[in-house]
Amino acid sequence: MAGLVTALMAVVALAAAAALGAQAGMAGVFGIAVPYVAVAIFVAGFIKKVIGWASTPQPFSIATTGGQQYSQPWVKQAKFDNPSTPGQTFVRMALEVLCFRSLFRNTKLDNRPAEGRVGYGSDKSLWLFALMFHYCFLIVFVRHFRFFLEPVPMAITGVEFVDSILQIGVPTLYLTDVFFVVGVSFLLARRIWDPKVNYISLASDYFPLFLILAIALSGIYMRYFAKVDVIAIKQLAFGLVSFKPVIPPNVDWSFYMHFFLVCVLWAYFPFSKLMHLGGVFLSPTRNLPNNTRMVRYINPWNDPSIKPHSYEEYENDFREKMIEAGLPVDKEA
Ligand code: HEM
């Protein structure tokens, strides 16, 4: 509970700081200085983390497996749960990254009073809502490129068209806005209501969820309620990416709040659990084929001065003593 309150208060304080700061004449800080610093921290932090992972010794295949290993031709192999070739491993990674396949196998321990027992059952809710949240985030992210590109590419206007296909309201409702908020809210509710997940949840689990929810809600407020001056915001965004920053008039305080929370997300990203974005590709438990019976892995860091000593050599060294002690030997003296 303390983690939840700390994270919520942190997000509220950050949002309030930006909203009040922008109205107190600090638009330059929140619209120019903070974004540059945040992007620099994001890029440097991300690269440092990836270099750290990529240079970590990984001499053995430690793939996590969930099915029959490749063995005899008449034994059916679970190719994508227990891949033995680079091609199968690629498919496994693609299924994991694009379809969150490991979450699809999520189970839940239920108390089943009618049956008089507890039991594990399939639970697809985490998979469904996690998928919903991540894909909506991706689409919202892609749509935002309209603020940074002129003319707006056809691909982005196409995504906008499909996303607002139901033509609800003015400005038209983006379906991803609704599903985005539903997805994050489920992930948050699960941490709060499920006692088992709640028990292991820390402030660092709640903070990104509250932060992302606040970003989404402030964006929704800007679009549907405050109806902010998008042309002025585009001018600000263009100034930033062309390194000729300007603070146009008519930019609502809610934009600075939204943008500041996004900057906090960027700066926080490399030091948080959100780095699973990069980590999933570098995880040796996922990205290696399980071919330990076909390929001999030799640790490249083995000390060359330490020579291997086979059992045969060991027995040759100690055969007489072993026989004296009554130990079995492969070859008699
Ligand atoms: C993590 C990154 C971000 C997320 C998740 C996010 C999320 C959202 C969401 C959910 C909306 C509601 C409307 C829509 O979906 O378009 C929105 C609106 C908006 N966002 Fe963001 N945003 C992000 C980054 C940014 C950045 C970097 C800018 C700076 C240009 C920005 C500027 C705006 C503006 C101006 C609106 C109002 C759009 C309108 O009136 O149509 N956002 N944002």
Tab-separated table of C-alpha atoms and ligand atoms in Angstrom:
chain	number	residue	atom	x	y	z
A	1	MET	CA	0.000	0.000	0.000
A	2	ALA	CA	2.854	2.376	0.831
A	3	GLY	CA	4.293	1.799	-2.656
A	4	LEU	CA	0.994	2.661	-4.295
A	5	VAL	CA	0.566	5.881	-2.320
A	6	THR	CA	4.189	6.952	-2.919
A	7	ALA	CA	3.889	6.359	-6.675
A	8	LEU	CA	0.526	8.125	-6.920
A	9	MET	CA	1.755	11.115	-4.946
A	10	ALA	CA	4.898	11.331	-7.069
A	11	VAL	CA	2.864	11.448	-10.298
A	12	VAL	CA	0.391	13.991	-8.879
A	13	ALA	CA	3.298	16.182	-7.676
A	14	LEU	CA	5.041	16.003	-11.073
A	15	ALA	CA	1.838	16.861	-12.943
A	16	ALA	CA	1.086	19.752	-10.573
A	17	ALA	CA	4.655	21.082	-10.844
A	18	ALA	CA	4.389	21.296	-14.631
A	19	ALA	CA	0.856	22.711	-14.667
A	20	LEU	CA	1.673	25.411	-12.104
A	21	GLY	CA	5.170	26.044	-13.479
A	22	ALA	CA	3.890	26.624	-17.017
A	23	GLN	CA	1.277	29.065	-15.763
A	24	ALA	CA	3.930	30.865	-13.691
A	25	GLY	CA	5.972	31.740	-16.791
A	26	MET	CA	8.281	28.705	-16.846
A	27	ALA	CA	7.171	27.483	-20.274
A	28	GLY	CA	10.791	27.614	-21.478
A	29	VAL	CA	11.853	25.162	-18.774
A	30	PHE	CA	9.066	22.647	-19.439
A	31	GLY	CA	8.882	23.158	-23.205
A	32	ILE	CA	12.613	23.350	-24.077
A	33	ALA	CA	15.159	22.588	-21.332
A	34	VAL	CA	13.495	19.551	-19.752
A	35	PRO	CA	12.742	17.773	-23.079
A	36	TYR	CA	16.372	18.038	-24.259
A	37	VAL	CA	17.712	16.774	-20.934
A	38	ALA	CA	15.148	13.945	-20.840
A	39	VAL	CA	15.935	12.756	-24.371
A	40	ALA	CA	19.685	12.869	-23.625
A	41	ILE	CA	19.176	10.751	-20.476
A	42	PHE	CA	16.945	8.322	-22.408
A	43	VAL	CA	19.401	7.810	-25.272
A	44	ALA	CA	22.534	7.592	-23.105
A	45	GLY	CA	20.833	5.412	-20.471
A	46	PHE	CA	19.336	3.052	-23.055
A	47	ILE	CA	22.640	2.611	-24.885
A	48	LYS	CA	24.543	2.050	-21.622
A	49	LYS	CA	22.079	-0.617	-20.503
A	50	VAL	CA	22.166	-2.429	-23.860
A	51	ILE	CA	25.976	-2.320	-24.015
A	52	GLY	CA	26.090	-3.681	-20.459
A	53	TRP	CA	23.821	-6.601	-21.361
A	54	ALA	CA	25.516	-7.251	-24.700
A	55	SER	CA	28.949	-7.446	-23.078
A	56	THR	CA	27.867	-9.755	-20.262
A	57	PRO	CA	29.575	-13.157	-20.619
A	58	GLN	CA	27.139	-15.692	-21.995
A	59	PRO	CA	29.172	-18.814	-22.661
A	60	PHE	CA	26.385	-21.383	-22.340
A	61	SER	CA	22.925	-21.904	-23.755
A	62	ILE	CA	20.525	-21.240	-20.891
A	63	ALA	CA	17.270	-21.169	-22.896
A	64	THR	CA	14.126	-21.521	-20.785
A	65	THR	CA	12.112	-24.318	-22.275
A	66	GLY	CA	8.502	-25.371	-21.995
A	67	GLY	CA	8.073	-28.517	-24.070
A	68	GLN	CA	9.682	-31.576	-25.616
A	69	GLN	CA	13.302	-31.091	-26.592
A	70	TYR	CA	14.611	-32.209	-30.000
A	71	SER	CA	15.625	-35.845	-29.533
A	72	GLN	CA	14.691	-38.824	-31.727
A	73	PRO	CA	12.902	-38.421	-35.079
A	74	TRP	CA	9.799	-40.248	-33.798
A	75	VAL	CA	9.452	-38.014	-30.703
A	76	LYS	CA	7.496	-34.866	-31.576
A	77	GLN	CA	9.481	-31.756	-30.704
A	78	ALA	CA	7.818	-28.612	-29.306
A	79	LYS	CA	9.593	-26.471	-31.892
A	80	PHE	CA	8.648	-23.037	-30.575
A	81	ASP	CA	8.761	-23.801	-26.852
A	82	ASN	CA	11.973	-25.738	-27.112
A	83	PRO	CA	13.676	-24.513	-30.302
A	84	SER	CA	16.836	-26.233	-31.457
A	85	THR	CA	17.687	-24.147	-34.564
A	86	PRO	CA	18.154	-20.385	-35.094
A	87	GLY	CA	15.049	-20.348	-37.347
A	88	GLN	CA	12.830	-21.893	-34.661
A	89	THR	CA	14.319	-19.511	-32.091
A	90	PHE	CA	13.459	-16.569	-34.359
A	91	VAL	CA	9.827	-17.729	-34.556
A	92	ARG	CA	9.755	-18.148	-30.793
A	93	MET	CA	11.075	-14.598	-30.306
A	94	ALA	CA	8.634	-13.171	-32.846
A	95	LEU	CA	5.697	-14.885	-31.121
A	96	GLU	CA	6.895	-13.568	-27.776
A	97	VAL	CA	7.487	-9.986	-28.912
A	98	LEU	CA	4.448	-9.629	-31.190
A	99	CYS	CA	1.885	-11.871	-29.452
A	100	PHE	CA	3.143	-12.031	-25.817
A	101	ARG	CA	2.980	-15.810	-26.078
A	102	SER	CA	4.344	-16.504	-22.590
A	103	LEU	CA	1.498	-14.452	-21.073
A	104	PHE	CA	-0.967	-16.588	-23.028
A	105	ARG	CA	0.121	-19.507	-20.872
A	106	ASN	CA	-0.592	-17.599	-17.671
A	107	THR	CA	-2.357	-19.629	-15.000
A	108	LYS	CA	-4.229	-18.681	-11.871
A	109	LEU	CA	-4.627	-20.507	-8.588
A	110	ASP	CA	-8.335	-20.647	-7.711
A	111	ASN	CA	-10.157	-21.668	-4.619
A	112	ARG	CA	-12.901	-23.992	-5.894
A	113	PRO	CA	-15.299	-24.512	-2.978
A	114	ALA	CA	-17.788	-26.476	-5.121
A	115	GLU	CA	-15.085	-29.023	-5.915
A	116	GLY	CA	-13.644	-28.824	-2.403
A	117	ARG	CA	-10.137	-28.039	-3.628
A	118	VAL	CA	-7.833	-25.391	-5.033
A	119	GLY	CA	-6.605	-25.742	-8.582
A	120	TYR	CA	-4.743	-24.032	-11.395
A	121	GLY	CA	-6.758	-22.813	-14.340
A	122	SER	CA	-6.024	-20.860	-17.485
A	123	ASP	CA	-6.172	-17.072	-17.082
A	124	LYS	CA	-6.020	-15.102	-20.308
A	125	SER	CA	-6.951	-11.701	-18.838
A	126	LEU	CA	-3.374	-10.530	-18.293
A	127	TRP	CA	-2.455	-11.532	-21.841
A	128	LEU	CA	-5.494	-9.788	-23.328
A	129	PHE	CA	-5.156	-6.499	-21.467
A	130	ALA	CA	-1.359	-6.369	-21.752
A	131	LEU	CA	-1.685	-6.862	-25.503
A	132	MET	CA	-4.404	-4.212	-25.686
A	133	PHE	CA	-2.327	-1.711	-23.727
A	134	HIS	CA	0.908	-2.241	-25.665
A	135	TYR	CA	-0.650	-2.120	-29.128
A	136	CYS	CA	-2.691	0.988	-28.272
A	137	PHE	CA	0.468	2.631	-26.942
A	138	LEU	CA	2.217	1.800	-30.198
A	139	ILE	CA	-0.600	3.248	-32.318
A	140	VAL	CA	-0.840	6.421	-30.192
A	141	PHE	CA	2.956	6.762	-30.466
A	142	VAL	CA	2.862	6.370	-34.268
A	143	ARG	CA	-0.024	8.849	-34.582
A	144	HIS	CA	1.959	11.445	-32.606
A	145	PHE	CA	4.454	11.694	-35.454
A	146	ARG	CA	1.988	14.073	-37.067
A	147	PHE	CA	3.272	16.712	-34.629
A	148	PHE	CA	6.819	16.276	-35.858
A	149	LEU	CA	6.382	15.736	-39.624
A	150	GLU	CA	5.178	18.082	-42.366
A	151	PRO	CA	3.552	17.014	-44.627
A	152	VAL	CA	2.064	14.270	-42.475
A	153	PRO	CA	2.850	10.950	-44.217
A	154	MET	CA	-0.049	8.975	-45.711
A	155	ALA	CA	0.720	6.050	-43.415
A	156	ILE	CA	-0.018	8.202	-40.348
A	157	THR	CA	-3.201	9.752	-41.750
A	158	GLY	CA	-4.261	6.197	-42.660
A	159	VAL	CA	-3.757	5.034	-39.072
A	160	GLU	CA	-5.721	8.083	-37.833
A	161	PHE	CA	-8.529	7.308	-40.255
A	162	VAL	CA	-8.887	3.697	-39.128
A	163	ASP	CA	-8.513	4.625	-35.456
A	164	SER	CA	-11.405	7.123	-35.665
A	165	ILE	CA	-13.497	5.052	-38.081
A	166	LEU	CA	-16.593	5.119	-35.865
A	167	GLN	CA	-16.741	8.931	-36.320
A	168	ILE	CA	-17.930	9.549	-32.775
A	169	GLY	CA	-17.956	13.214	-31.684
A	170	VAL	CA	-15.907	16.244	-32.649
A	171	PRO	CA	-12.956	15.908	-32.611
A	172	THR	CA	-13.522	12.292	-33.546
A	173	LEU	CA	-12.870	9.705	-30.886
A	174	TYR	CA	-9.797	7.555	-31.326
A	175	LEU	CA	-10.626	3.975	-30.368
A	176	THR	CA	-7.082	3.468	-29.136
A	177	ASP	CA	-7.590	6.229	-26.541
A	178	VAL	CA	-10.401	4.216	-24.966
A	179	PHE	CA	-8.628	0.853	-25.115
A	180	PHE	CA	-5.370	2.401	-23.934
A	181	VAL	CA	-6.997	3.675	-20.745
A	182	VAL	CA	-8.892	0.391	-20.282
A	183	GLY	CA	-5.665	-1.586	-20.690
A	184	VAL	CA	-3.609	0.466	-18.202
A	185	SER	CA	-6.516	0.563	-15.749
A	186	PHE	CA	-6.765	-3.231	-15.806
A	187	LEU	CA	-3.032	-3.615	-15.174
A	188	LEU	CA	-3.306	-1.191	-12.274
A	189	ALA	CA	-6.475	-2.778	-10.859
A	190	ARG	CA	-4.855	-6.198	-11.011
A	191	ARG	CA	-1.988	-4.995	-8.810
A	192	ILE	CA	-4.428	-3.438	-6.359
A	193	TRP	CA	-7.143	-6.118	-6.167
A	194	ASP	CA	-5.236	-9.382	-6.637
A	195	PRO	CA	-3.765	-10.053	-3.161
A	196	LYS	CA	-0.897	-12.151	-4.528
A	197	VAL	CA	0.207	-9.504	-7.048
A	198	ASN	CA	-0.412	-6.742	-4.517
A	199	TYR	CA	1.898	-8.437	-2.022
A	200	ILE	CA	4.868	-8.333	-4.384
A	201	SER	CA	4.157	-4.882	-5.874
A	202	LEU	CA	6.464	-1.976	-5.122
A	203	ALA	CA	6.384	1.752	-5.862
A	204	SER	CA	8.481	0.987	-8.959
A	205	ASP	CA	5.617	-1.208	-10.237
A	206	TYR	CA	2.906	1.389	-9.647
A	207	PHE	CA	4.834	4.467	-10.743
A	208	PRO	CA	5.073	3.642	-14.487
A	209	LEU	CA	1.392	2.664	-14.556
A	210	PHE	CA	0.249	5.885	-12.859
A	211	LEU	CA	2.621	7.897	-15.039
A	212	ILE	CA	1.370	6.351	-18.287
A	213	LEU	CA	-2.234	6.703	-17.164
A	214	ALA	CA	-1.625	10.383	-16.350
A	215	ILE	CA	-0.030	10.900	-19.792
A	216	ALA	CA	-3.033	9.310	-21.483
A	217	LEU	CA	-5.596	11.224	-19.414
A	218	SER	CA	-3.855	14.571	-19.938
A	219	GLY	CA	-3.693	13.849	-23.695
A	220	ILE	CA	-7.383	12.984	-23.727
A	221	TYR	CA	-8.160	16.178	-21.800
A	222	MET	CA	-6.212	18.216	-24.367
A	223	ARG	CA	-7.917	16.688	-27.375
A	224	TYR	CA	-11.522	16.321	-26.281
A	225	PHE	CA	-11.996	18.948	-23.569
A	226	ALA	CA	-9.436	21.782	-23.733
A	227	LYS	CA	-9.246	21.468	-27.569
A	228	VAL	CA	-5.714	22.836	-27.536
A	229	ASP	CA	-4.126	24.818	-30.379
A	230	VAL	CA	-2.424	21.984	-32.241
A	231	ILE	CA	-0.765	24.346	-34.771
A	232	ALA	CA	1.037	26.192	-31.945
A	233	ILE	CA	2.114	22.853	-30.426
A	234	LYS	CA	3.368	21.678	-33.788
A	235	GLN	CA	5.461	24.838	-34.035
A	236	LEU	CA	6.981	24.042	-30.626
A	237	ALA	CA	7.634	20.409	-31.630
A	238	PHE	CA	9.259	21.485	-34.920
A	239	GLY	CA	11.444	23.984	-33.060
A	240	LEU	CA	12.689	21.227	-30.774
A	241	VAL	CA	13.568	18.705	-33.478
A	242	SER	CA	15.231	21.342	-35.688
A	243	PHE	CA	17.269	22.642	-32.701
A	244	LYS	CA	15.695	26.094	-33.098
A	245	PRO	CA	13.414	25.960	-30.069
A	246	VAL	CA	10.552	28.430	-29.723
A	247	ILE	CA	7.747	28.862	-27.237
A	248	PRO	CA	4.714	29.949	-29.259
A	249	PRO	CA	1.898	31.830	-27.533
A	250	ASN	CA	-1.461	30.071	-27.139
A	251	VAL	CA	-0.023	26.814	-25.828
A	252	ASP	CA	-2.314	25.618	-23.062
A	253	TRP	CA	-0.860	24.671	-19.648
A	254	SER	CA	-2.258	21.156	-20.120
A	255	PHE	CA	0.221	20.590	-22.957
A	256	TYR	CA	3.170	21.391	-20.682
A	257	MET	CA	1.783	18.967	-18.132
A	258	HIS	CA	1.366	16.227	-20.760
A	259	PHE	CA	4.791	16.885	-22.242
A	260	PHE	CA	6.528	17.061	-18.868
A	261	LEU	CA	5.073	13.696	-17.824
A	262	VAL	CA	6.308	12.255	-21.145
A	263	CYS	CA	9.777	13.704	-20.391
A	264	VAL	CA	9.725	12.086	-16.946
A	265	LEU	CA	8.862	8.794	-18.653
A	266	TRP	CA	11.804	9.149	-21.064
A	267	ALA	CA	14.283	10.002	-18.313
A	268	TYR	CA	12.992	7.251	-16.015
A	269	PHE	CA	12.805	4.596	-18.715
A	270	PRO	CA	16.413	3.292	-18.817
A	271	PHE	CA	16.517	2.805	-15.049
A	272	SER	CA	13.209	1.026	-14.729
A	273	LYS	CA	11.404	-2.227	-15.477
A	274	LEU	CA	10.255	-0.568	-18.695
A	275	MET	CA	13.639	-1.548	-20.139
A	276	HIS	CA	12.032	-4.893	-20.949
A	277	LEU	CA	11.486	-3.122	-24.290
A	278	GLY	CA	15.189	-3.663	-25.030
A	279	GLY	CA	15.775	-6.542	-22.643
A	280	VAL	CA	13.386	-8.968	-24.314
A	281	PHE	CA	15.675	-9.099	-27.357
A	282	LEU	CA	18.819	-9.604	-25.295
A	283	SER	CA	17.487	-12.206	-22.893
A	284	PRO	CA	19.626	-15.357	-23.227
A	285	THR	CA	16.804	-17.447	-21.780
A	286	ARG	CA	14.779	-16.558	-24.898
A	287	ASN	CA	17.149	-15.766	-27.731
A	288	LEU	CA	19.233	-18.951	-27.707
A	289	PRO	CA	18.329	-22.301	-29.248
A	290	ASN	CA	18.321	-25.236	-26.848
A	291	ASN	CA	20.993	-27.225	-28.688
A	292	THR	CA	23.161	-28.231	-25.755
A	293	ARG	CA	23.119	-31.891	-26.827
A	294	MET	CA	24.202	-31.075	-30.394
A	295	VAL	CA	26.746	-28.332	-29.854
A	296	ARG	CA	29.539	-28.409	-27.320
A	297	TYR	CA	29.751	-25.074	-25.554
A	298	ILE	CA	33.248	-24.256	-24.401
A	299	ASN	CA	33.614	-21.371	-22.011
A	300	PRO	CA	35.886	-18.885	-23.840
A	301	TRP	CA	37.058	-17.552	-20.467
A	302	ASN	CA	38.473	-20.915	-19.342
A	303	ASP	CA	41.939	-20.465	-17.840
A	304	PRO	CA	44.306	-22.113	-20.374
A	305	SER	CA	46.753	-23.060	-17.600
A	306	ILE	CA	44.137	-25.368	-16.071
A	307	LYS	CA	44.235	-28.561	-18.126
A	308	PRO	CA	41.229	-30.851	-18.364
A	309	HIS	CA	41.534	-34.033	-16.296
A	310	SER	CA	39.303	-36.850	-17.529
A	311	TYR	CA	37.970	-39.644	-15.337
A	312	GLU	CA	40.252	-42.089	-17.147
A	313	GLU	CA	43.276	-39.991	-16.172
A	314	TYR	CA	41.969	-39.680	-12.627
A	315	GLU	CA	41.610	-43.434	-12.347
A	316	ASN	CA	45.100	-43.945	-13.782
A	317	ASP	CA	46.452	-41.607	-11.058
A	318	PHE	CA	44.621	-43.266	-8.161
A	319	ARG	CA	43.817	-46.848	-9.312
A	320	GLU	CA	45.850	-48.661	-6.683
A	321	LYS	CA	44.570	-46.504	-3.839
A	322	MET	CA	40.997	-46.972	-5.084
A	323	ILE	CA	41.375	-50.755	-5.196
A	324	GLU	CA	42.901	-50.712	-1.698
A	325	ALA	CA	39.918	-48.692	-0.455
A	326	GLY	CA	37.504	-51.135	-2.111
A	327	LEU	CA	36.218	-48.606	-4.663
A	328	PRO	CA	35.050	-49.900	-8.065
A	329	VAL	CA	37.391	-49.184	-11.006
A	330	ASP	CA	36.858	-49.326	-14.770
A	331	LYS	CA	40.177	-51.038	-15.493
A	332	GLU	CA	41.833	-53.516	-13.166
A	333	ALA	CA	45.464	-52.813	-12.207
B	1	HEM	C1	4.922	8.455	-24.276
B	1	HEM	C2	4.527	9.294	-25.201
B	1	HEM	C3	3.119	9.831	-25.325
B	1	HEM	C4	1.916	9.236	-25.050
B	1	HEM	C5	1.662	7.837	-24.501
B	1	HEM	C6	0.882	10.192	-25.370
B	1	HEM	C7	-0.478	9.940	-25.235
B	1	HEM	C8	-1.466	10.769	-25.705
B	1	HEM	C9	-2.867	10.432	-25.786
B	1	HEM	C10	-3.465	9.109	-25.375
B	1	HEM	C11	-3.519	11.497	-26.308
B	1	HEM	C12	-5.009	11.602	-26.593
B	1	HEM	C13	-5.299	11.861	-28.065
B	1	HEM	C14	-4.558	10.971	-29.020
B	1	HEM	O1	-4.534	9.755	-28.807
B	1	HEM	O2	-3.954	11.507	-29.973
B	1	HEM	C15	-2.535	12.526	-26.572
B	1	HEM	C16	-2.783	13.760	-27.096
B	1	HEM	C17	-1.844	14.700	-27.375
B	1	HEM	N1	-0.487	14.597	-27.201
B	1	HEM	FE1	0.471	13.021	-26.483
B	1	HEM	N2	1.469	11.337	-25.809
B	1	HEM	C18	2.832	11.160	-25.813
B	1	HEM	C19	3.776	12.066	-26.219
B	1	HEM	C20	3.530	13.332	-26.676
B	1	HEM	C21	4.525	14.270	-27.115
B	1	HEM	C22	6.044	14.023	-27.130
B	1	HEM	C23	3.882	15.372	-27.516
B	1	HEM	C24	4.560	16.597	-28.058
B	1	HEM	C25	4.311	17.091	-29.200
B	1	HEM	C26	2.460	15.149	-27.335
B	1	HEM	C27	1.443	16.040	-27.649
B	1	HEM	C28	0.105	15.763	-27.623
B	1	HEM	C29	-0.930	16.662	-28.064
B	1	HEM	C30	-0.723	18.063	-28.634
B	1	HEM	C31	-2.156	16.007	-27.916
B	1	HEM	C32	-3.549	16.546	-28.272
B	1	HEM	C33	-3.848	16.047	-29.664
B	1	HEM	C34	-5.111	16.572	-30.276
B	1	HEM	O3	-5.627	17.576	-29.819
B	1	HEM	O4	-5.519	15.908	-31.261
B	1	HEM	N3	2.274	13.901	-26.809
B	1	HEM	N4	-1.295	12.056	-26.183
